[in-house]
Amino acid sequence: DAKTTQPPSMDCAEGRAANLPCNHSTISGNEYVYWYRQIHSQGPQYIIHGLKNNETNEMASLIITEDRKSSTLILPHATLRDTAVYYCPTGANSKLTFGKGITLSVRP
Amino acid sequence: DAGVIQSPRHEVTEMGQEVTLRCKPISGHDYLFWYRQTMMRGLELLIYFNNNVPIDDSGMPEDRFSAKMPNASFSTLKIQPSEPRDSAVYFCASSRTGMGETQYFGPGTRLLVL
Protein backbone atom coordinates (compact mmCIF):
# COMPACT_ATOMS: atom_id res chain seq x y z
CA ASP A 1 0.00 0.00 0.00
CA ALA A 2 1.17 3.49 -0.80
CA LYS A 3 2.49 5.76 1.90
CA THR A 4 0.66 9.08 2.12
CA THR A 5 2.01 12.40 3.32
CA GLN A 6 0.15 15.55 4.28
CA PRO A 7 1.05 18.85 5.92
CA PRO A 8 0.41 18.61 9.65
CA SER A 9 -2.17 21.36 9.78
CA MET A 10 -4.01 24.12 7.99
CA ASP A 11 -6.80 26.53 8.69
CA CYS A 12 -9.48 28.32 6.78
CA ALA A 13 -12.25 30.81 7.42
CA GLU A 14 -15.79 29.66 7.94
CA GLY A 15 -17.78 29.77 4.71
CA ARG A 16 -14.72 29.58 2.51
CA ALA A 17 -13.52 26.55 0.58
CA ALA A 18 -11.00 24.30 2.29
CA ASN A 19 -8.54 22.55 -0.03
CA LEU A 20 -6.73 19.73 1.72
CA PRO A 21 -3.72 18.19 -0.05
CA CYS A 22 -2.39 14.64 0.01
CA ASN A 23 0.69 13.15 -1.59
CA HIS A 24 0.62 9.47 -2.55
CA SER A 25 3.46 9.26 -5.03
CA THR A 26 3.95 5.50 -4.64
CA ILE A 27 0.34 4.59 -5.35
CA SER A 28 -0.15 1.56 -7.56
CA GLY A 29 -2.61 1.27 -10.41
CA ASN A 30 -5.28 -0.64 -8.54
CA GLU A 31 -5.25 1.41 -5.36
CA TYR A 32 -8.09 3.74 -4.56
CA VAL A 33 -7.66 7.06 -2.80
CA TYR A 34 -9.97 7.51 0.18
CA TRP A 35 -10.65 10.44 2.43
CA TYR A 36 -11.81 10.06 6.02
CA ARG A 37 -12.05 12.50 8.87
CA GLN A 38 -11.94 12.08 12.60
CA ILE A 39 -13.59 14.51 14.96
CA HIS A 40 -12.16 14.44 18.48
CA SER A 41 -11.79 10.75 19.38
CA GLN A 42 -14.74 9.47 17.39
CA GLY A 43 -14.32 6.74 14.83
CA PRO A 44 -13.09 7.90 11.43
CA GLN A 45 -15.90 9.00 9.14
CA TYR A 46 -15.86 8.25 5.42
CA ILE A 47 -16.00 11.27 3.12
CA ILE A 48 -15.26 10.24 -0.46
CA HIS A 49 -13.06 7.99 -2.58
CA GLY A 50 -11.90 7.61 -6.17
CA LEU A 51 -9.62 5.68 -8.46
CA LYS A 52 -8.76 7.92 -11.40
CA ASN A 53 -11.58 10.35 -12.03
CA ASN A 54 -12.58 13.32 -9.97
CA GLU A 55 -15.52 12.64 -7.69
CA THR A 56 -18.15 14.74 -5.96
CA ASN A 57 -20.75 13.96 -3.35
CA GLU A 58 -22.88 15.91 -0.91
CA MET A 59 -19.95 16.40 1.44
CA ALA A 60 -16.96 17.17 -0.74
CA SER A 61 -15.13 16.96 -4.03
CA LEU A 62 -12.05 14.89 -4.75
CA ILE A 63 -9.54 15.98 -7.34
CA ILE A 64 -6.94 13.38 -8.37
CA THR A 65 -4.02 14.44 -10.54
CA GLU A 66 -3.60 12.72 -13.87
CA ASP A 67 -0.51 10.84 -12.69
CA ARG A 68 -2.42 9.89 -9.52
CA LYS A 69 0.48 10.91 -7.32
CA SER A 70 -1.52 13.44 -5.37
CA SER A 71 -5.06 14.46 -4.61
CA THR A 72 -7.00 17.33 -3.09
CA LEU A 73 -10.12 17.18 -0.98
CA ILE A 74 -12.32 20.23 -1.36
CA LEU A 75 -14.87 21.22 1.25
CA PRO A 76 -16.75 23.93 -0.68
CA HIS A 77 -18.13 25.88 2.28
CA ALA A 78 -16.30 25.00 5.47
CA THR A 79 -18.17 25.24 8.77
CA LEU A 80 -16.92 25.08 12.34
CA ARG A 81 -18.11 21.48 12.49
CA ASP A 82 -15.61 20.58 9.77
CA THR A 83 -12.76 21.09 12.25
CA ALA A 84 -11.18 17.63 12.38
CA VAL A 85 -8.21 15.50 11.38
CA TYR A 86 -8.45 14.48 7.72
CA TYR A 87 -6.79 11.32 6.43
CA CYS A 88 -6.19 10.17 2.85
CA PRO A 89 -5.44 6.45 3.02
CA THR A 90 -4.93 4.46 -0.14
CA GLY A 91 -5.78 0.83 -0.53
CA ALA A 92 -6.44 -2.18 -2.65
CA ASN A 93 -7.85 -5.52 -1.66
CA SER A 94 -9.63 -4.03 1.32
CA LYS A 95 -6.53 -2.98 3.24
CA LEU A 96 -6.15 0.75 4.04
CA THR A 97 -2.97 2.37 5.32
CA PHE A 98 -3.58 5.58 7.25
CA GLY A 99 -0.96 8.31 7.56
CA LYS A 100 -0.78 10.97 10.25
CA GLY A 101 -3.47 13.11 8.70
CA ILE A 102 -3.89 16.87 8.46
CA THR A 103 -5.61 18.87 11.17
CA LEU A 104 -8.06 21.36 9.68
CA SER A 105 -9.08 24.23 11.90
CA VAL A 106 -12.01 26.30 10.69
CA ARG A 107 -12.04 29.75 12.25
CA PRO A 108 -15.15 31.92 12.68
CA ASP B 1 -29.04 0.45 10.69
CA ALA B 2 -27.32 0.98 14.03
CA GLY B 3 -23.86 1.07 12.52
CA VAL B 4 -20.86 -0.79 13.88
CA ILE B 5 -21.29 -1.49 17.57
CA GLN B 6 -18.38 -1.88 19.95
CA SER B 7 -18.27 -2.78 23.61
CA PRO B 8 -17.18 -1.79 26.10
CA ARG B 9 -16.68 1.86 25.23
CA HIS B 10 -14.14 2.29 28.01
CA GLU B 11 -12.02 -0.29 29.78
CA VAL B 12 -9.60 0.19 32.64
CA THR B 13 -7.62 -2.83 33.76
CA GLU B 14 -4.43 -3.75 35.50
CA MET B 15 -1.32 -5.09 33.86
CA GLY B 16 -1.47 -8.84 33.42
CA GLN B 17 -5.24 -9.07 33.17
CA GLU B 18 -7.08 -10.43 30.15
CA VAL B 19 -9.01 -7.91 28.08
CA THR B 20 -11.73 -8.76 25.55
CA LEU B 21 -13.06 -6.20 23.12
CA ARG B 22 -16.22 -6.89 21.16
CA CYS B 23 -17.57 -5.80 17.82
CA LYS B 24 -20.81 -6.23 15.92
CA PRO B 25 -20.42 -5.27 12.25
CA ILE B 26 -23.13 -3.79 10.05
CA SER B 27 -25.49 -6.51 8.87
CA GLY B 28 -24.62 -7.75 5.39
CA HIS B 29 -21.02 -6.60 5.50
CA ASP B 30 -18.52 -9.28 4.55
CA TYR B 31 -15.37 -7.61 5.83
CA LEU B 32 -14.42 -6.76 9.39
CA PHE B 33 -11.34 -4.82 10.44
CA TRP B 34 -9.66 -4.17 13.79
CA TYR B 35 -7.53 -1.01 14.17
CA ARG B 36 -5.54 0.48 17.02
CA GLN B 37 -4.90 4.19 17.43
CA THR B 38 -2.21 5.79 19.59
CA MET B 39 -0.62 9.21 19.56
CA MET B 40 2.76 7.75 18.69
CA ARG B 41 1.78 5.32 15.93
CA GLY B 42 -1.47 6.75 14.62
CA LEU B 43 -4.15 4.45 13.22
CA GLU B 44 -2.86 0.96 12.51
CA LEU B 45 -4.64 -2.01 10.97
CA LEU B 46 -4.25 -5.05 13.21
CA ILE B 47 -6.22 -7.74 11.40
CA TYR B 48 -9.10 -8.15 9.00
CA PHE B 49 -11.60 -10.88 8.20
CA ASN B 50 -13.54 -11.80 5.08
CA ASN B 51 -16.61 -13.97 5.58
CA ASN B 52 -15.42 -14.74 9.14
CA VAL B 53 -11.99 -15.95 7.97
CA PRO B 54 -8.85 -14.03 8.99
CA ILE B 55 -7.16 -12.76 5.82
CA ASP B 56 -4.26 -10.65 7.07
CA ASP B 57 -3.04 -10.54 10.66
CA SER B 58 0.35 -9.03 9.89
CA GLY B 59 -0.49 -5.99 12.00
CA MET B 60 -1.09 -7.95 15.19
CA PRO B 61 1.72 -6.79 17.46
CA GLU B 62 2.53 -10.06 19.19
CA ASP B 63 1.18 -13.35 20.45
CA ARG B 64 -0.57 -11.67 23.34
CA PHE B 65 -3.13 -10.43 20.82
CA SER B 66 -5.71 -12.72 19.23
CA ALA B 67 -8.87 -12.10 17.25
CA LYS B 68 -11.79 -14.32 16.36
CA MET B 69 -14.94 -14.05 14.31
CA PRO B 70 -17.18 -17.00 15.19
CA ASN B 71 -20.05 -15.75 13.03
CA ALA B 72 -20.97 -12.93 10.66
CA SER B 73 -22.32 -10.71 13.41
CA PHE B 74 -19.66 -10.90 16.08
CA SER B 75 -15.93 -10.54 16.54
CA THR B 76 -13.60 -10.31 19.52
CA LEU B 77 -10.11 -8.94 20.03
CA LYS B 78 -8.40 -10.38 23.07
CA ILE B 79 -5.24 -9.27 24.84
CA GLN B 80 -3.74 -11.70 27.31
CA PRO B 81 -1.82 -10.67 29.33
CA SER B 82 -2.33 -6.94 28.93
CA GLU B 83 0.51 -4.44 29.32
CA PRO B 84 0.52 -0.65 29.82
CA ARG B 85 1.80 -0.15 26.25
CA ASP B 86 -1.45 -1.69 24.99
CA SER B 87 -3.30 1.42 26.15
CA ALA B 88 -4.96 2.85 23.05
CA VAL B 89 -8.27 3.31 21.30
CA TYR B 90 -9.31 0.18 19.42
CA PHE B 91 -11.65 0.60 16.47
CA CYS B 92 -13.65 -1.97 14.61
CA ALA B 93 -14.82 -1.30 11.05
CA SER B 94 -16.80 -3.21 8.46
CA SER B 95 -17.42 -3.00 4.72
CA ARG B 96 -19.64 -4.72 2.19
CA THR B 97 -16.96 -6.08 -0.10
CA GLY B 98 -13.28 -5.41 -0.53
CA MET B 99 -11.77 -3.14 -3.12
CA GLY B 100 -13.38 0.22 -3.59
CA GLU B 101 -15.83 -0.17 -0.75
CA THR B 102 -16.28 2.16 2.18
CA GLN B 103 -15.22 1.06 5.64
CA TYR B 104 -17.60 2.13 8.37
CA PHE B 105 -16.00 2.60 11.77
CA GLY B 106 -17.43 1.99 15.18
CA PRO B 107 -17.10 4.44 18.08
CA GLY B 108 -14.06 2.66 19.48
CA THR B 109 -13.04 1.17 22.82
CA ARG B 110 -10.72 3.31 24.91
CA LEU B 111 -8.41 0.93 26.79
CA LEU B 112 -6.24 1.95 29.69
CA VAL B 113 -3.89 -0.63 31.20
CA LEU B 114 -2.45 0.43 34.55
Tab-separated table of C-alpha atoms in Angstrom:
chain	number	residue	atom	x	y	z
A	1	ASP	CA	0.000	0.000	0.000
A	2	ALA	CA	1.171	3.494	-0.804
A	3	LYS	CA	2.491	5.761	1.903
A	4	THR	CA	0.656	9.079	2.119
A	5	THR	CA	2.015	12.404	3.323
A	6	GLN	CA	0.151	15.545	4.279
A	7	PRO	CA	1.052	18.850	5.918
A	8	PRO	CA	0.411	18.606	9.650
A	9	SER	CA	-2.175	21.359	9.779
A	10	MET	CA	-4.008	24.117	7.990
A	11	ASP	CA	-6.797	26.527	8.690
A	12	CYS	CA	-9.482	28.320	6.781
A	13	ALA	CA	-12.249	30.811	7.420
A	14	GLU	CA	-15.792	29.659	7.936
A	15	GLY	CA	-17.776	29.771	4.710
A	16	ARG	CA	-14.716	29.576	2.514
A	17	ALA	CA	-13.516	26.555	0.582
A	18	ALA	CA	-10.998	24.304	2.293
A	19	ASN	CA	-8.535	22.552	-0.028
A	20	LEU	CA	-6.730	19.727	1.724
A	21	PRO	CA	-3.716	18.186	-0.045
A	22	CYS	CA	-2.392	14.639	0.005
A	23	ASN	CA	0.686	13.146	-1.594
A	24	HIS	CA	0.615	9.469	-2.550
A	25	SER	CA	3.458	9.262	-5.030
A	26	THR	CA	3.946	5.497	-4.644
A	27	ILE	CA	0.337	4.589	-5.350
A	28	SER	CA	-0.149	1.559	-7.562
A	29	GLY	CA	-2.607	1.269	-10.414
A	30	ASN	CA	-5.281	-0.638	-8.538
A	31	GLU	CA	-5.252	1.412	-5.355
A	32	TYR	CA	-8.095	3.737	-4.556
A	33	VAL	CA	-7.660	7.063	-2.800
A	34	TYR	CA	-9.970	7.508	0.185
A	35	TRP	CA	-10.649	10.444	2.434
A	36	TYR	CA	-11.809	10.065	6.021
A	37	ARG	CA	-12.053	12.504	8.867
A	38	GLN	CA	-11.942	12.075	12.605
A	39	ILE	CA	-13.594	14.515	14.964
A	40	HIS	CA	-12.163	14.436	18.482
A	41	SER	CA	-11.787	10.753	19.383
A	42	GLN	CA	-14.742	9.471	17.393
A	43	GLY	CA	-14.325	6.736	14.831
A	44	PRO	CA	-13.086	7.904	11.429
A	45	GLN	CA	-15.896	8.998	9.141
A	46	TYR	CA	-15.856	8.249	5.423
A	47	ILE	CA	-16.005	11.271	3.124
A	48	ILE	CA	-15.264	10.239	-0.458
A	49	HIS	CA	-13.056	7.994	-2.582
A	50	GLY	CA	-11.899	7.608	-6.166
A	51	LEU	CA	-9.616	5.680	-8.456
A	52	LYS	CA	-8.760	7.917	-11.402
A	53	ASN	CA	-11.578	10.350	-12.035
A	54	ASN	CA	-12.578	13.320	-9.970
A	55	GLU	CA	-15.523	12.642	-7.685
A	56	THR	CA	-18.148	14.740	-5.964
A	57	ASN	CA	-20.754	13.955	-3.354
A	58	GLU	CA	-22.875	15.905	-0.914
A	59	MET	CA	-19.954	16.400	1.445
A	60	ALA	CA	-16.962	17.169	-0.737
A	61	SER	CA	-15.133	16.961	-4.035
A	62	LEU	CA	-12.052	14.887	-4.748
A	63	ILE	CA	-9.540	15.978	-7.340
A	64	ILE	CA	-6.944	13.376	-8.373
A	65	THR	CA	-4.020	14.438	-10.539
A	66	GLU	CA	-3.595	12.719	-13.870
A	67	ASP	CA	-0.505	10.837	-12.692
A	68	ARG	CA	-2.417	9.885	-9.517
A	69	LYS	CA	0.480	10.907	-7.315
A	70	SER	CA	-1.521	13.440	-5.374
A	71	SER	CA	-5.059	14.463	-4.614
A	72	THR	CA	-6.996	17.331	-3.087
A	73	LEU	CA	-10.119	17.179	-0.982
A	74	ILE	CA	-12.315	20.229	-1.356
A	75	LEU	CA	-14.873	21.217	1.250
A	76	PRO	CA	-16.748	23.928	-0.679
A	77	HIS	CA	-18.132	25.884	2.284
A	78	ALA	CA	-16.297	25.002	5.473
A	79	THR	CA	-18.171	25.238	8.773
A	80	LEU	CA	-16.920	25.085	12.338
A	81	ARG	CA	-18.111	21.485	12.487
A	82	ASP	CA	-15.608	20.578	9.772
A	83	THR	CA	-12.758	21.088	12.248
A	84	ALA	CA	-11.176	17.629	12.381
A	85	VAL	CA	-8.207	15.499	11.381
A	86	TYR	CA	-8.449	14.480	7.723
A	87	TYR	CA	-6.789	11.317	6.429
A	88	CYS	CA	-6.191	10.173	2.854
A	89	PRO	CA	-5.443	6.452	3.015
A	90	THR	CA	-4.933	4.457	-0.136
A	91	GLY	CA	-5.776	0.825	-0.532
A	92	ALA	CA	-6.444	-2.179	-2.650
A	93	ASN	CA	-7.855	-5.524	-1.657
A	94	SER	CA	-9.630	-4.026	1.325
A	95	LYS	CA	-6.530	-2.980	3.245
A	96	LEU	CA	-6.152	0.745	4.040
A	97	THR	CA	-2.970	2.370	5.317
A	98	PHE	CA	-3.581	5.580	7.251
A	99	GLY	CA	-0.957	8.306	7.564
A	100	LYS	CA	-0.776	10.971	10.252
A	101	GLY	CA	-3.474	13.110	8.696
A	102	ILE	CA	-3.890	16.866	8.464
A	103	THR	CA	-5.615	18.875	11.172
A	104	LEU	CA	-8.056	21.357	9.675
A	105	SER	CA	-9.084	24.228	11.902
A	106	VAL	CA	-12.015	26.299	10.693
A	107	ARG	CA	-12.040	29.753	12.250
A	108	PRO	CA	-15.151	31.922	12.683
B	1	ASP	CA	-29.039	0.446	10.687
B	2	ALA	CA	-27.318	0.982	14.031
B	3	GLY	CA	-23.857	1.065	12.516
B	4	VAL	CA	-20.861	-0.793	13.879
B	5	ILE	CA	-21.293	-1.490	17.571
B	6	GLN	CA	-18.380	-1.880	19.951
B	7	SER	CA	-18.271	-2.779	23.609
B	8	PRO	CA	-17.178	-1.795	26.097
B	9	ARG	CA	-16.676	1.864	25.229
B	10	HIS	CA	-14.142	2.287	28.014
B	11	GLU	CA	-12.023	-0.290	29.784
B	12	VAL	CA	-9.599	0.194	32.640
B	13	THR	CA	-7.615	-2.829	33.761
B	14	GLU	CA	-4.427	-3.748	35.502
B	15	MET	CA	-1.322	-5.094	33.857
B	16	GLY	CA	-1.472	-8.843	33.424
B	17	GLN	CA	-5.244	-9.068	33.167
B	18	GLU	CA	-7.081	-10.433	30.147
B	19	VAL	CA	-9.013	-7.910	28.078
B	20	THR	CA	-11.731	-8.762	25.550
B	21	LEU	CA	-13.062	-6.205	23.124
B	22	ARG	CA	-16.221	-6.895	21.159
B	23	CYS	CA	-17.571	-5.799	17.817
B	24	LYS	CA	-20.810	-6.235	15.917
B	25	PRO	CA	-20.421	-5.267	12.255
B	26	ILE	CA	-23.129	-3.789	10.055
B	27	SER	CA	-25.485	-6.514	8.872
B	28	GLY	CA	-24.621	-7.747	5.389
B	29	HIS	CA	-21.025	-6.604	5.503
B	30	ASP	CA	-18.519	-9.283	4.546
B	31	TYR	CA	-15.367	-7.610	5.830
B	32	LEU	CA	-14.423	-6.762	9.388
B	33	PHE	CA	-11.343	-4.816	10.445
B	34	TRP	CA	-9.658	-4.167	13.794
B	35	TYR	CA	-7.534	-1.015	14.169
B	36	ARG	CA	-5.540	0.475	17.018
B	37	GLN	CA	-4.900	4.195	17.425
B	38	THR	CA	-2.212	5.789	19.588
B	39	MET	CA	-0.624	9.211	19.558
B	40	MET	CA	2.756	7.747	18.688
B	41	ARG	CA	1.783	5.321	15.926
B	42	GLY	CA	-1.467	6.748	14.616
B	43	LEU	CA	-4.155	4.452	13.215
B	44	GLU	CA	-2.859	0.958	12.514
B	45	LEU	CA	-4.645	-2.006	10.973
B	46	LEU	CA	-4.253	-5.050	13.214
B	47	ILE	CA	-6.216	-7.743	11.397
B	48	TYR	CA	-9.098	-8.151	9.000
B	49	PHE	CA	-11.602	-10.880	8.197
B	50	ASN	CA	-13.535	-11.796	5.082
B	51	ASN	CA	-16.606	-13.968	5.582
B	52	ASN	CA	-15.417	-14.741	9.136
B	53	VAL	CA	-11.992	-15.948	7.972
B	54	PRO	CA	-8.851	-14.027	8.990
B	55	ILE	CA	-7.163	-12.763	5.825
B	56	ASP	CA	-4.264	-10.650	7.068
B	57	ASP	CA	-3.040	-10.541	10.657
B	58	SER	CA	0.355	-9.028	9.894
B	59	GLY	CA	-0.494	-5.987	12.000
B	60	MET	CA	-1.088	-7.950	15.192
B	61	PRO	CA	1.717	-6.786	17.464
B	62	GLU	CA	2.532	-10.063	19.191
B	63	ASP	CA	1.182	-13.350	20.449
B	64	ARG	CA	-0.574	-11.669	23.336
B	65	PHE	CA	-3.133	-10.431	20.816
B	66	SER	CA	-5.705	-12.718	19.234
B	67	ALA	CA	-8.874	-12.104	17.247
B	68	LYS	CA	-11.786	-14.317	16.356
B	69	MET	CA	-14.938	-14.053	14.310
B	70	PRO	CA	-17.181	-17.002	15.194
B	71	ASN	CA	-20.046	-15.753	13.035
B	72	ALA	CA	-20.968	-12.933	10.661
B	73	SER	CA	-22.324	-10.711	13.406
B	74	PHE	CA	-19.664	-10.896	16.084
B	75	SER	CA	-15.928	-10.543	16.540
B	76	THR	CA	-13.599	-10.308	19.521
B	77	LEU	CA	-10.112	-8.942	20.031
B	78	LYS	CA	-8.397	-10.379	23.072
B	79	ILE	CA	-5.238	-9.267	24.835
B	80	GLN	CA	-3.745	-11.703	27.314
B	81	PRO	CA	-1.817	-10.674	29.332
B	82	SER	CA	-2.334	-6.939	28.933
B	83	GLU	CA	0.512	-4.443	29.324
B	84	PRO	CA	0.522	-0.648	29.824
B	85	ARG	CA	1.802	-0.145	26.251
B	86	ASP	CA	-1.450	-1.688	24.988
B	87	SER	CA	-3.301	1.419	26.153
B	88	ALA	CA	-4.957	2.854	23.051
B	89	VAL	CA	-8.274	3.313	21.296
B	90	TYR	CA	-9.314	0.184	19.423
B	91	PHE	CA	-11.649	0.599	16.465
B	92	CYS	CA	-13.651	-1.972	14.606
B	93	ALA	CA	-14.815	-1.297	11.048
B	94	SER	CA	-16.803	-3.209	8.457
B	95	SER	CA	-17.415	-3.003	4.723
B	96	ARG	CA	-19.639	-4.722	2.193
B	97	THR	CA	-16.963	-6.083	-0.095
B	98	GLY	CA	-13.284	-5.407	-0.532
B	99	MET	CA	-11.767	-3.143	-3.119
B	100	GLY	CA	-13.380	0.220	-3.587
B	101	GLU	CA	-15.835	-0.175	-0.750
B	102	THR	CA	-16.276	2.161	2.183
B	103	GLN	CA	-15.220	1.059	5.639
B	104	TYR	CA	-17.597	2.133	8.373
B	105	PHE	CA	-15.999	2.596	11.766
B	106	GLY	CA	-17.431	1.986	15.185
B	107	PRO	CA	-17.097	4.442	18.082
B	108	GLY	CA	-14.059	2.659	19.476
B	109	THR	CA	-13.041	1.172	22.820
B	110	ARG	CA	-10.723	3.306	24.908
B	111	LEU	CA	-8.413	0.933	26.791
B	112	LEU	CA	-6.236	1.952	29.689
B	113	VAL	CA	-3.893	-0.633	31.199
B	114	LEU	CA	-2.447	0.426	34.547
